[in-house]
Short mmCIF file of C-alpha atoms in Angstrom, two decimals:
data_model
loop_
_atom_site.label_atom_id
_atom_site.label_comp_id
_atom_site.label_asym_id
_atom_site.label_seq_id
_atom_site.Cartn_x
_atom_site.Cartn_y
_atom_site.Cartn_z
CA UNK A 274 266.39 95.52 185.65
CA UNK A 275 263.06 96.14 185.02
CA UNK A 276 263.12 99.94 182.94
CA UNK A 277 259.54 99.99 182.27
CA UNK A 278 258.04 99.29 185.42
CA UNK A 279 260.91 101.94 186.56
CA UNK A 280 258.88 104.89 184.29
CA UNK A 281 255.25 103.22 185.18
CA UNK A 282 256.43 103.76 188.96
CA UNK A 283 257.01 107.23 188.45
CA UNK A 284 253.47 108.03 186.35
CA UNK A 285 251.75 106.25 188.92
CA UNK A 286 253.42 108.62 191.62
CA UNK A 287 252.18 111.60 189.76
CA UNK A 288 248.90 109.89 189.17
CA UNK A 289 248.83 109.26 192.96
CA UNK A 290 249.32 113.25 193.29
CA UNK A 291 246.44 114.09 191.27
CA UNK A 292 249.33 115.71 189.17
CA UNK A 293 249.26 113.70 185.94
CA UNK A 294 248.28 115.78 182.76
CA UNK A 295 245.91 114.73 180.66
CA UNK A 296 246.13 116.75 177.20
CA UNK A 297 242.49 118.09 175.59
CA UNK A 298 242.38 117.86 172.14
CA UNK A 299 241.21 120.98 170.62
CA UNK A 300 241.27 122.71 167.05
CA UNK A 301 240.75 126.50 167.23
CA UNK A 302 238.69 128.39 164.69
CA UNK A 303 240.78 131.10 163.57
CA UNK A 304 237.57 133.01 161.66
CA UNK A 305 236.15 133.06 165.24
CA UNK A 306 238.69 132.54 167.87
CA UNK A 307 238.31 132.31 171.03
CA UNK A 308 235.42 129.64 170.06
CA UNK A 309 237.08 125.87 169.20
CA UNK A 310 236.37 122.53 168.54
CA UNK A 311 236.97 120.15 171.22
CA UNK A 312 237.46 116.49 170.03
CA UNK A 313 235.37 114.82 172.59
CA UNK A 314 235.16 111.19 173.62
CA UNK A 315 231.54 111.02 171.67
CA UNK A 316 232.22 113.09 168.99
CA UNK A 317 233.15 117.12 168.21
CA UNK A 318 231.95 119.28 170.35
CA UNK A 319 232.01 123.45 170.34
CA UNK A 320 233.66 125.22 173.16
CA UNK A 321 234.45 128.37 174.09
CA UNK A 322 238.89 128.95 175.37
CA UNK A 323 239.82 130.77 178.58
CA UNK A 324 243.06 130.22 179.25
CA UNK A 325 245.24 130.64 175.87
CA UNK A 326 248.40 132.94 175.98
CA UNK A 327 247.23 134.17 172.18
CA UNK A 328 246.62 137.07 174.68
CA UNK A 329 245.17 139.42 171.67
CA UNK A 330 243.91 136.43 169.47
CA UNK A 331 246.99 137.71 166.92
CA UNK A 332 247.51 134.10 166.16
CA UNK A 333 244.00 134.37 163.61
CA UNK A 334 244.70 137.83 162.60
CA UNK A 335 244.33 137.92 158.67
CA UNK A 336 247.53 139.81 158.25
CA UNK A 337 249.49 137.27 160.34
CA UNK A 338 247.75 134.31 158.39
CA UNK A 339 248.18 135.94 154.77
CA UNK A 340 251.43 137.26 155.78
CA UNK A 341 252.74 133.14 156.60
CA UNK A 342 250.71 132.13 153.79
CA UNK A 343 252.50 134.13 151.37
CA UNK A 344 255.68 133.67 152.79
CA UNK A 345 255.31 129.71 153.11
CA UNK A 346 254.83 129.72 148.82
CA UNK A 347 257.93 132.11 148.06
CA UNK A 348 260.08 130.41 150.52
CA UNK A 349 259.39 127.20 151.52
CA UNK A 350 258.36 125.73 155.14
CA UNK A 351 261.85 124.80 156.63
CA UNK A 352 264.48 126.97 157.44
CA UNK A 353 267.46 124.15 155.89
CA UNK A 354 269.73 124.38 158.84
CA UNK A 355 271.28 126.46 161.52
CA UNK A 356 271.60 130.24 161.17
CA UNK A 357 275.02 129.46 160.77
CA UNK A 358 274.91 126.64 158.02
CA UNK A 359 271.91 127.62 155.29
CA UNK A 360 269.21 129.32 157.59
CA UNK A 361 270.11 133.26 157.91
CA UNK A 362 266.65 133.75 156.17
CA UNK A 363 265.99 137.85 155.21
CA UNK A 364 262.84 137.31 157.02
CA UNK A 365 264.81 136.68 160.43
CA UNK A 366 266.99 139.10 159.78
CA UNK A 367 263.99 141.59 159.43
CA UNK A 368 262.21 140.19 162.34
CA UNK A 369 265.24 140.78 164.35
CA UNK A 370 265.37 144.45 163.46
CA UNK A 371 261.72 144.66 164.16
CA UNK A 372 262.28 143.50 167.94
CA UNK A 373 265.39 145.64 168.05
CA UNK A 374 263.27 148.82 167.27
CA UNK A 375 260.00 147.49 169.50
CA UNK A 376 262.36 148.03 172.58
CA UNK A 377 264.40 150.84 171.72
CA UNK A 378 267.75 148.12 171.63
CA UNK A 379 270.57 148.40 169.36
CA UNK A 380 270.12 144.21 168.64
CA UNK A 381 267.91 141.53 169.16
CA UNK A 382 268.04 137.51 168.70
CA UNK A 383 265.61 134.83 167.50
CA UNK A 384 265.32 131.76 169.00
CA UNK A 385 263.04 128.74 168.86
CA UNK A 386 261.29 129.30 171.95
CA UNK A 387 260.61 132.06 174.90
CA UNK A 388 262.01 128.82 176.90
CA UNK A 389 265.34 128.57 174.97
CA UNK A 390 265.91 132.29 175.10
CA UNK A 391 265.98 132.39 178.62
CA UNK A 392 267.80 129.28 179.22
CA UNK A 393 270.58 130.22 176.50
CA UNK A 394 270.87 133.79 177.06
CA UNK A 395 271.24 133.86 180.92
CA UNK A 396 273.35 130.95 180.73
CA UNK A 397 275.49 132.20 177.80
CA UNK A 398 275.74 135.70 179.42
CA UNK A 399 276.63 134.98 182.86
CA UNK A 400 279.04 132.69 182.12
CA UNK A 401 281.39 135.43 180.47
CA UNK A 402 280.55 137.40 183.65
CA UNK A 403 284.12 136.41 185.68
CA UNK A 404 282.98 135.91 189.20
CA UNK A 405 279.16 136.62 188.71
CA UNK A 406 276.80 136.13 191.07
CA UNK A 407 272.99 135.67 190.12
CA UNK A 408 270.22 137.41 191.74
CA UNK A 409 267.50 135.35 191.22
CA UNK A 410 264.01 136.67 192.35
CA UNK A 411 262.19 133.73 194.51
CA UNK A 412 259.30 133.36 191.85
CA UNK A 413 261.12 133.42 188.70
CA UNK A 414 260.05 130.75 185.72
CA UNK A 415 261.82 127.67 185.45
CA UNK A 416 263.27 128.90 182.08
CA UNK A 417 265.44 131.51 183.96
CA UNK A 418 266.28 128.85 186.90
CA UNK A 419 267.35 126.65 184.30
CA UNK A 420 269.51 129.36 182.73
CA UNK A 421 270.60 130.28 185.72
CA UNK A 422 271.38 126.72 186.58
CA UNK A 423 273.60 126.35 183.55
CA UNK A 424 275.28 129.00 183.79
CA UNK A 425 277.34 127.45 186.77
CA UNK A 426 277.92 130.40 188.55
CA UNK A 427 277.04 131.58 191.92
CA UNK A 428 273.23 132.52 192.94
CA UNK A 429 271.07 133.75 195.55
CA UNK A 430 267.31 134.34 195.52
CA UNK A 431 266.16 137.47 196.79
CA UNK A 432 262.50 137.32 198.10
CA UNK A 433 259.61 137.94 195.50
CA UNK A 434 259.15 141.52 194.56
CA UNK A 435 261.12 142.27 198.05
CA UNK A 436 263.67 144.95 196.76
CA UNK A 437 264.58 145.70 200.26
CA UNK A 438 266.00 141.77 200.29
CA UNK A 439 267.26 142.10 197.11
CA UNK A 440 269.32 145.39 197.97
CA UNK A 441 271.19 143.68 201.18
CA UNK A 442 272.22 140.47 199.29
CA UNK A 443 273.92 143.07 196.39
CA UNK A 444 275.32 145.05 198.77
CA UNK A 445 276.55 141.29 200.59
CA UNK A 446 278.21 140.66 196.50
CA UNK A 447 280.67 143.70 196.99
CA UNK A 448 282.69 144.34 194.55
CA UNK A 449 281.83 141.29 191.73
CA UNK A 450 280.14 141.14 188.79
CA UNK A 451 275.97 140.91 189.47
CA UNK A 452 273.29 139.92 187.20
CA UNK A 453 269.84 140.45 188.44
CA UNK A 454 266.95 137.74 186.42
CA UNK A 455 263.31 139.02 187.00
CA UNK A 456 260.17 139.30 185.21
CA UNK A 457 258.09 142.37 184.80
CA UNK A 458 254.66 140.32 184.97
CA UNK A 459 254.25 136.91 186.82
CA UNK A 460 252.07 134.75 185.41
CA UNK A 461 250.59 132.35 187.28
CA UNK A 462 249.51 135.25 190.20
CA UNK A 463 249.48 138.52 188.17
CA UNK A 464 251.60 140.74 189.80
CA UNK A 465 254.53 142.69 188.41
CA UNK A 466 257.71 143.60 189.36
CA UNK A 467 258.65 147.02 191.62
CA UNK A 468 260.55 147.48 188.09
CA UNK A 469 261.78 151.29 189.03
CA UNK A 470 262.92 150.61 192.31
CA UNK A 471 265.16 147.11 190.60
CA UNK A 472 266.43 149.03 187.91
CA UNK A 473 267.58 152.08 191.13
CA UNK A 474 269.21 148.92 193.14
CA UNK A 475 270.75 148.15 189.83
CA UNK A 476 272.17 151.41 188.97
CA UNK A 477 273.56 152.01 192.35
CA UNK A 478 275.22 148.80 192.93
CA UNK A 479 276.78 148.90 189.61
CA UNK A 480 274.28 144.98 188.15
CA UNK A 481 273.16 143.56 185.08
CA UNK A 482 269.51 143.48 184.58
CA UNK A 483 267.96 141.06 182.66
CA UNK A 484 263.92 141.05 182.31
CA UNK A 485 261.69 138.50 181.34
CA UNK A 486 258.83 140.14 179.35
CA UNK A 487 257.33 137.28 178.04
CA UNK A 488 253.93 137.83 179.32
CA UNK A 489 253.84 141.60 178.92
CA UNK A 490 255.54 142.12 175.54
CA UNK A 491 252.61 143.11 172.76
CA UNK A 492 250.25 144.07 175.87
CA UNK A 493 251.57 146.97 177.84
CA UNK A 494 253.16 150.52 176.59
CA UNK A 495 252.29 152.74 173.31
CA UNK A 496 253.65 150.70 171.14
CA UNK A 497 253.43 147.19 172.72
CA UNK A 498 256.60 146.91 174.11
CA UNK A 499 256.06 145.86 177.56
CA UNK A 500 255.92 147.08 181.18
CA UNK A 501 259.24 148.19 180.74
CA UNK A 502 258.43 150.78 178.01
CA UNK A 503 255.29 151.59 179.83
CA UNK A 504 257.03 152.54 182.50
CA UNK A 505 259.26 154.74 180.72
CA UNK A 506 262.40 152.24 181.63
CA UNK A 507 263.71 150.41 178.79
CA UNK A 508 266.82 152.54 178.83
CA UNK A 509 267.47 151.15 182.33
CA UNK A 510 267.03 147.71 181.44
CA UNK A 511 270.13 145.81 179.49
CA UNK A 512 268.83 142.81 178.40
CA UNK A 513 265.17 142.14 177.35
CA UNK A 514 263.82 138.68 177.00
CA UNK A 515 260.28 138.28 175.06
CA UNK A 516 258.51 135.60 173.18
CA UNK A 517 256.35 135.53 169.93
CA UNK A 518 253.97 132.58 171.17
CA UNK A 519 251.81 134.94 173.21
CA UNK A 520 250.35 138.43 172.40
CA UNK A 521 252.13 138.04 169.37
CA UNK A 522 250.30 134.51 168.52
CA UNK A 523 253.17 132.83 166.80
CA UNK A 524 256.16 131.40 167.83
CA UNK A 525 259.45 132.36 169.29
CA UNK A 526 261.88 133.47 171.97
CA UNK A 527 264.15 136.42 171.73
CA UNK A 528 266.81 138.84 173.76
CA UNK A 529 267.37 142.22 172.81
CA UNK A 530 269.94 144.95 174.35
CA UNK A 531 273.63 145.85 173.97
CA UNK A 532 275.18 144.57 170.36
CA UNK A 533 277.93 143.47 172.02
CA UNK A 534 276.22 141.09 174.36
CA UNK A 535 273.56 139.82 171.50
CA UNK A 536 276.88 139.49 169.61
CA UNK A 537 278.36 137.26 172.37
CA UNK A 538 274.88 134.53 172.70
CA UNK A 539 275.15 134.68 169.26
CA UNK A 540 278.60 133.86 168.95
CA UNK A 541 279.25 131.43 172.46
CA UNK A 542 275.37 129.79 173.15
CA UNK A 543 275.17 125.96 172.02
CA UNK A 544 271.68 126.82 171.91
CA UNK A 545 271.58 128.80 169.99
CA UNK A 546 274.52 127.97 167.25
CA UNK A 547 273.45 124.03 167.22
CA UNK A 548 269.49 125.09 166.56
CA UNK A 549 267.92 124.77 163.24
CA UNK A 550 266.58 128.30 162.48
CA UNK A 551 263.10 129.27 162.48
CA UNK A 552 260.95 129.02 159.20
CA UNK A 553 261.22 131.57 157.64
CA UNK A 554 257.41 131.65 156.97
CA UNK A 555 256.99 132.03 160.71
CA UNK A 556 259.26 134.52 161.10
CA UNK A 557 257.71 137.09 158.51
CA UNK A 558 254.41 135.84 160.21
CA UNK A 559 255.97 136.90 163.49
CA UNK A 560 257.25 140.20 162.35
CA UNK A 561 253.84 141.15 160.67
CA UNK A 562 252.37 140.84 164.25
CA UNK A 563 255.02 142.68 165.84
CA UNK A 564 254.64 145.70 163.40
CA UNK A 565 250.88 145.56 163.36
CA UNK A 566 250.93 145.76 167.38
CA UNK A 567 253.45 148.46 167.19
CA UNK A 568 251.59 150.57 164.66
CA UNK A 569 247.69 150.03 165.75
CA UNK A 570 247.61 152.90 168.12
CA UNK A 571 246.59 150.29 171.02
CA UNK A 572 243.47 149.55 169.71
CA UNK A 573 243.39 145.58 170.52
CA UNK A 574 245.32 146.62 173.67
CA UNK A 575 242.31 148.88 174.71
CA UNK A 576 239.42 146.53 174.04
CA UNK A 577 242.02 143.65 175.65
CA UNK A 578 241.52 145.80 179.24
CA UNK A 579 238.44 146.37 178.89
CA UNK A 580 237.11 143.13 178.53
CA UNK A 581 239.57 142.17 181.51
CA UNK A 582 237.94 144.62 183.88
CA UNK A 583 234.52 143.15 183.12
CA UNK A 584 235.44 140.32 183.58
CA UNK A 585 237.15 140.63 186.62
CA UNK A 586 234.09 142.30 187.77
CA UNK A 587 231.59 139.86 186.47
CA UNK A 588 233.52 137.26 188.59
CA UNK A 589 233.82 139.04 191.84
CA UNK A 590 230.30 140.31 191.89
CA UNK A 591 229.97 136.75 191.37
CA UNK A 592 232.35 136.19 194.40
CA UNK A 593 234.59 133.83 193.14
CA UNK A 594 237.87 134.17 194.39
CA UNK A 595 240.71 135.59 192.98
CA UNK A 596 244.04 137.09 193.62
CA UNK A 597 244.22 140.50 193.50
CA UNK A 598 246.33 142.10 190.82
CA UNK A 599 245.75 144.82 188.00
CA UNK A 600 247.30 142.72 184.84
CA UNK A 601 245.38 140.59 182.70
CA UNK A 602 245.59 137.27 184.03
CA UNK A 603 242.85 136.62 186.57
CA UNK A 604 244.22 133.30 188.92
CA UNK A 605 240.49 131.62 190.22
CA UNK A 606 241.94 129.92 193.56
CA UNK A 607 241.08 126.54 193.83
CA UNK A 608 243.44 125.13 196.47
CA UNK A 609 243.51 121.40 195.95
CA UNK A 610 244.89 119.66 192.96
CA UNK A 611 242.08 116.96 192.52
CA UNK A 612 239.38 119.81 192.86
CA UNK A 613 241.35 122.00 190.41
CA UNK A 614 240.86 118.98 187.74
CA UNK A 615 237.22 118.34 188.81
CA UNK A 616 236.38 121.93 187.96
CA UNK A 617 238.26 121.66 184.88
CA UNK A 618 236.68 118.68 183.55
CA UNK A 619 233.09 120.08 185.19
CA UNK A 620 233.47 123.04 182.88
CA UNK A 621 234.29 121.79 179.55
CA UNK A 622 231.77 118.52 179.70
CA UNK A 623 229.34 120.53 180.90
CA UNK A 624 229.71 124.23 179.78
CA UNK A 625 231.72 124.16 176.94
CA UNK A 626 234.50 126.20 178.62
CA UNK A 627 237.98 125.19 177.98
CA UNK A 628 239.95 126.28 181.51
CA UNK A 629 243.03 124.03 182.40
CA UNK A 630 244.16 123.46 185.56
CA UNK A 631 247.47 124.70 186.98
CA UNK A 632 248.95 122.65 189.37
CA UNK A 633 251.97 121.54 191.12
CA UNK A 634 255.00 121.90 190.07
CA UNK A 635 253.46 125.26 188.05
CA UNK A 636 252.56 126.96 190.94
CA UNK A 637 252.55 125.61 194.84
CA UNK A 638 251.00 122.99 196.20
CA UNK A 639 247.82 124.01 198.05
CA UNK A 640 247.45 127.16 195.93
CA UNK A 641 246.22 125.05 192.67
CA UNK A 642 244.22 127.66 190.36
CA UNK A 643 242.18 128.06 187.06
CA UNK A 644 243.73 130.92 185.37
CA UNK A 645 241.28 133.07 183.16
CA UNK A 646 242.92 134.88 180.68
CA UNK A 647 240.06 137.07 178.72
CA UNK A 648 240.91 137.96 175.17
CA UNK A 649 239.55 141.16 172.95
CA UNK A 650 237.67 138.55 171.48
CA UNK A 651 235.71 137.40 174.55
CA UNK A 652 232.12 138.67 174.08
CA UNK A 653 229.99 140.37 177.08
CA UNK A 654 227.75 137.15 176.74
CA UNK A 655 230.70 134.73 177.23
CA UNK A 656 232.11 136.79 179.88
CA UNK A 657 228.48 136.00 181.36
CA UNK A 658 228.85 132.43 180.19
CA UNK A 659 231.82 131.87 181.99
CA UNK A 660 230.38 134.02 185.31
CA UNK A 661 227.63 131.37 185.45
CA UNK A 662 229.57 127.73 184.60
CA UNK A 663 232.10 128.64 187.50
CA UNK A 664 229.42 129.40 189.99
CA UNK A 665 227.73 126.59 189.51
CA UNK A 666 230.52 124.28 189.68
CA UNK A 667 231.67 126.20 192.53
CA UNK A 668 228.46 124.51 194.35
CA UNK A 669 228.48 121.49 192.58
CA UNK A 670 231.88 120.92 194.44
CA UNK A 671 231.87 122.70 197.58
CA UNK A 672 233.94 125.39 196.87
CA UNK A 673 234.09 128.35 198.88
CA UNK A 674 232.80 131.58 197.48
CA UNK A 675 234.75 135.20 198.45
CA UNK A 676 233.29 136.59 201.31
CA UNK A 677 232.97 139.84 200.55
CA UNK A 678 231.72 140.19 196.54
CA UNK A 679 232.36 143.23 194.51
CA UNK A 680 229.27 145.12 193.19
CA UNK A 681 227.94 143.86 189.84
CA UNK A 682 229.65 143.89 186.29
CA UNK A 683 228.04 146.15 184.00
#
């Protein structure tokens, strides 16, 4: 048998698909993020990011940099084993408590990844759920259908957002054990979650809620700690997922809630117990971002939105369409996977604009996308910058412009 023509079948496939990825190499410039250095095929080149989670640009923040500086010399890079074995660093411990306190829980837990948080801790927790039964909404990241997966109980999926759906399939679960997965903000379209009306369905039919705030955590409430606090309803959620790799610009996963249920991932999750801890360095750098965010009175928060709403703006004056939503990710609809990559590669060769394609599996075929995601760092001259490159590839490629265009940015 022939095993690598077997694996050459399958990249060709994707190939075939227009749905092979093709990885830019890029080295940011923390002194001036969101401005990089691409590594071009004829040499270095300077371009400008658009599409980086490092939602606040917290990953160059001098007090995250000097804070995982100074933590690298006093205590070394690795963490020397499980959390278990040799790795229970003081600096996890403190991030922990940090998290804890950003959402108001009595416990949190660190984990390598936003991914491995979700795939351990729904896994982990429904499984000592005797009888559960998942409610899974339609649009839910493949972290959470993996943990869900795992978890080898039962499942629905209740349509996205649709709590009238959702609220006939727990009534259909009677009288069993019910774990509702969501997320408060989507991020490939933007939207967020009718979180009030869940956590009323949830309350009434007696359900676990579990929310994914990976892409809201750091961006939303006084102090940063998601859609959930801004909407006055952390007390109504039980367990909160988050990650460190976005607003917070490190790296990370976490839950936080209940300490008995922390207590139990913690004590049953193979993913958890058989995972070399986090470096210590990064942790400290972690919790210096999550007490800077909680502490700064929203001040990158505020220039974050504002910048968004100019943005979003500048582009539909432009008319180049988008899907509506109030958030800060701005999906530009492409609609066709090989187009998506054109206007990709049309962007950063000629514009020095770094904007990746999303395709398929990411988000559905036929609704392929560019997704913006404008920074407190983005200037009013990139903002134009961008405004420009994307109309002009728009008619390079044939693209079709929004009908009806907003009035223009300011």
């Amino acid at each position: 048998m022939d095993y690598e023509q077997i694996f050459v079948h399958a990249l060709d496939k994707l190939k075939h698909e227009r749905r092979y990825r093709i990885f830019t190499e890029i080295e940011k410039n923390a002194e001036h993020f969101p401005r990089a250095r691409w590594n071009a095929p004829n040499g270095p080149r300077d371009i400008v990011i658009w599409c980086s989670n490092d939602y606040l640009g917290m990953g160059s923040h001098p007090v995250v940099i000097e804070t995982l500086r100074d933590a690298a010399r006093r205590m070394g890079v690795g963490a020397g084993g499980t959390r278990n074995i040799s790795g229970n660093s003081s600096a996890i411990v403190e991030l922990e408590a940090e998290i804890a306190d950003l959402h108001r829980k009595e416990a949190a837990l660190v984990f390598s990844s936003g991914y491995v948080s979700n795939e351990t801790g729904i896994s982990t927790l429904a499984k000592l759920l005797p009888g559960c039964v998942i409610l899974s909404d339609q649009m839910n990241h493949n972290s959470i259908i993996e943990g869900v997966r795992q978890s080898g109980q039962d499942k629905v999926i209740f349509r996205h957002n649709d709590v009238a759906h959702l609220e006939e399939l727990l009534r259909a679960a009677g009288n069993r054990p019910k774990f509702i997965a969501f997320e408060s903000l989507y991020s490939m379209d933007g939207d967020v979650a009718p979180m009030a009306k869940i956590c009323e369905l949830a309350e009434k039919y007696g359900a676990m809620t579990y929310l994914d705030e990976v892409h809201a955590v750091g961006m939303y409430g006084p102090r940063g700690g998601g859609i959930a606090e801004r909407e006055g309803l952390m007390d109504k959620i039980d367990i909160v997922e988050g990650t460190l790799a976005k607003a917070f610009g490190v790296i990370g996963g976490y839950i936080a809630g209940k300490r008995a249920a922390i207590d139990a991932v913690r004590s049953y999750a193979p993913g958890f117990i058989f995972t070399t801890a986090m470096c210590p360095a990064l942790a400290a750098a972690a919790a210096a971002s999550v007490r800077h965010l909680k502490n700064s009175n929203g001040g990158e928060r505020e220039l974050h939105q504002t910048q968004v709403r100019k943005t979003r703006k500048a582009l539909s004056a432009a008319g180049i369409p988008m899907l509506p939503a109030d958030t800060h990710i701005i999906p530009v609809m492409v609609g066709d996977a090989g187009l998506c990559k054109a206007a990709s590669d049309m962007l950063l060769f000629d514009h020095g604009i770094y904007l990746q394609p999303i395709n398929a599996p990411t988000v559905p075929k036929g609704t392929e996308r560019l997704r913006v995601t404008p920074t407190p760092h983005h200037t009013d001259e990139m903002i134009a910058e961008l405004v420009r490159a994307l109309s002009t590839v728009w008619r390079k490629l044939g693209l079709p412009f929004a009908e009806t265009p907003a009035v223009a940015a300011e």
